[in-house]
Each structure stands twice: as C-alpha cells, then as structure tokens.
C-alpha cells in the first residue's frame, strides 16, 4: 500500500468553513449524546470490586496506626 502525503495547503479552500448542519433534524445536545452511553456497563461488577479494594486498603491502613 502506498502512503499518500498531503499538505495543509491542499485544503486551504475548505479548512475554515463552518461545520455543516443537518437539514433533516436538529443537532443533538452534547448532554443528551453523552447520556446515551451512561447506562452502558462493559465491566459488570467492576464497581463492587473497586469498593472492596478500597475498603481492604483502608482497613490495612487503620490497623497499622
């Protein structure tokens, strides 16, 4: 595969144009877009393991005092 190198000057006609807005529907707010992914939990049980680890370390620290 051949690598194609381009220079920024090649895009001088479009580089400062505003971002195109969709014609069919309004753009979604960032807050709503981020909220779509909030319920997704790729690592089930991760929160529990983190809390247990924190508790173990805190217990260890208080025993050493």
PDB file of N, CA, C and O in Angstrom, residues 5-16:
ATOM      1  N   UNK A   5       0.876  11.401   1.019  1.00  0.00           N
ATOM      2  CA  UNK A   5       1.130  12.557   1.878  1.00  0.00           C
ATOM      3  C   UNK A   5       0.455  13.775   1.285  1.00  0.00           C
ATOM      4  O   UNK A   5       0.546  14.031   0.100  1.00  0.00           O
ATOM      5  N   UNK A   6      -0.245  14.478   2.157  1.00  0.00           N
ATOM      6  CA  UNK A   6      -0.927  15.688   1.711  1.00  0.00           C
ATOM      7  C   UNK A   6      -0.498  16.846   2.592  1.00  0.00           C
ATOM      8  O   UNK A   6      -0.244  16.672   3.773  1.00  0.00           O
ATOM      9  N   UNK A   7      -0.477  17.998   2.018  1.00  0.00           N
ATOM     10  CA  UNK A   7      -0.102  19.192   2.768  1.00  0.00           C
ATOM     11  C   UNK A   7      -1.355  19.996   3.079  1.00  0.00           C
ATOM     12  O   UNK A   7      -2.342  19.939   2.365  1.00  0.00           O
ATOM     13  N   UNK A   8      -1.302  20.743   4.176  1.00  0.00           N
ATOM     14  CA  UNK A   8      -2.454  21.524   4.617  1.00  0.00           C
ATOM     15  C   UNK A   8      -2.882  22.533   3.553  1.00  0.00           C
ATOM     16  O   UNK A   8      -4.053  22.875   3.451  1.00  0.00           O
ATOM     17  N   UNK A   9      -1.957  22.964   2.743  1.00  0.00           N
ATOM     18  CA  UNK A   9      -2.279  23.933   1.693  1.00  0.00           C
ATOM     19  C   UNK A   9      -3.296  23.375   0.697  1.00  0.00           C
ATOM     20  O   UNK A   9      -4.043  24.106   0.078  1.00  0.00           O
ATOM     21  N   UNK A  10      -3.328  22.057   0.561  1.00  0.00           N
ATOM     22  CA  UNK A  10      -4.273  21.440  -0.362  1.00  0.00           C
ATOM     23  C   UNK A  10      -5.718  21.606   0.114  1.00  0.00           C
ATOM     24  O   UNK A  10      -6.645  21.469  -0.677  1.00  0.00           O
ATOM     25  N   UNK A  11      -5.891  21.898   1.391  1.00  0.00           N
ATOM     26  CA  UNK A  11      -7.230  22.036   1.953  1.00  0.00           C
ATOM     27  C   UNK A  11      -7.567  23.480   2.299  1.00  0.00           C
ATOM     28  O   UNK A  11      -8.535  23.748   3.006  1.00  0.00           O
ATOM     29  N   UNK A  12      -6.806  24.422   1.799  1.00  0.00           N
ATOM     30  CA  UNK A  12      -6.994  25.824   2.159  1.00  0.00           C
ATOM     31  C   UNK A  12      -8.377  26.353   1.781  1.00  0.00           C
ATOM     32  O   UNK A  12      -8.890  27.258   2.429  1.00  0.00           O
ATOM     33  N   UNK A  13      -9.003  25.770   0.773  1.00  0.00           N
ATOM     34  CA  UNK A  13     -10.322  26.245   0.355  1.00  0.00           C
ATOM     35  C   UNK A  13     -11.438  25.799   1.309  1.00  0.00           C
ATOM     36  O   UNK A  13     -12.488  26.428   1.385  1.00  0.00           O
ATOM     37  N   UNK A  14     -11.218  24.739   2.093  1.00  0.00           N
ATOM     38  CA  UNK A  14     -12.279  24.240   2.972  1.00  0.00           C
ATOM     39  C   UNK A  14     -11.912  24.267   4.452  1.00  0.00           C
ATOM     40  O   UNK A  14     -12.769  24.058   5.302  1.00  0.00           O
ATOM     41  N   UNK A  15     -10.678  24.550   4.779  1.00  0.00           N
ATOM     42  CA  UNK A  15     -10.203  24.412   6.159  1.00  0.00           C
ATOM     43  C   UNK A  15     -10.941  25.319   7.143  1.00  0.00           C
ATOM     44  O   UNK A  15     -11.168  24.944   8.288  1.00  0.00           O
ATOM     45  N   UNK A  16     -11.371  26.494   6.733  1.00  0.00           N
ATOM     46  CA  UNK A  16     -12.019  27.434   7.651  1.00  0.00           C
ATOM     47  C   UNK A  16     -13.527  27.516   7.470  1.00  0.00           C
ATOM     48  O   UNK A  16     -14.167  28.407   8.013  1.00  0.00           O
TER      49      UNK A  16
END
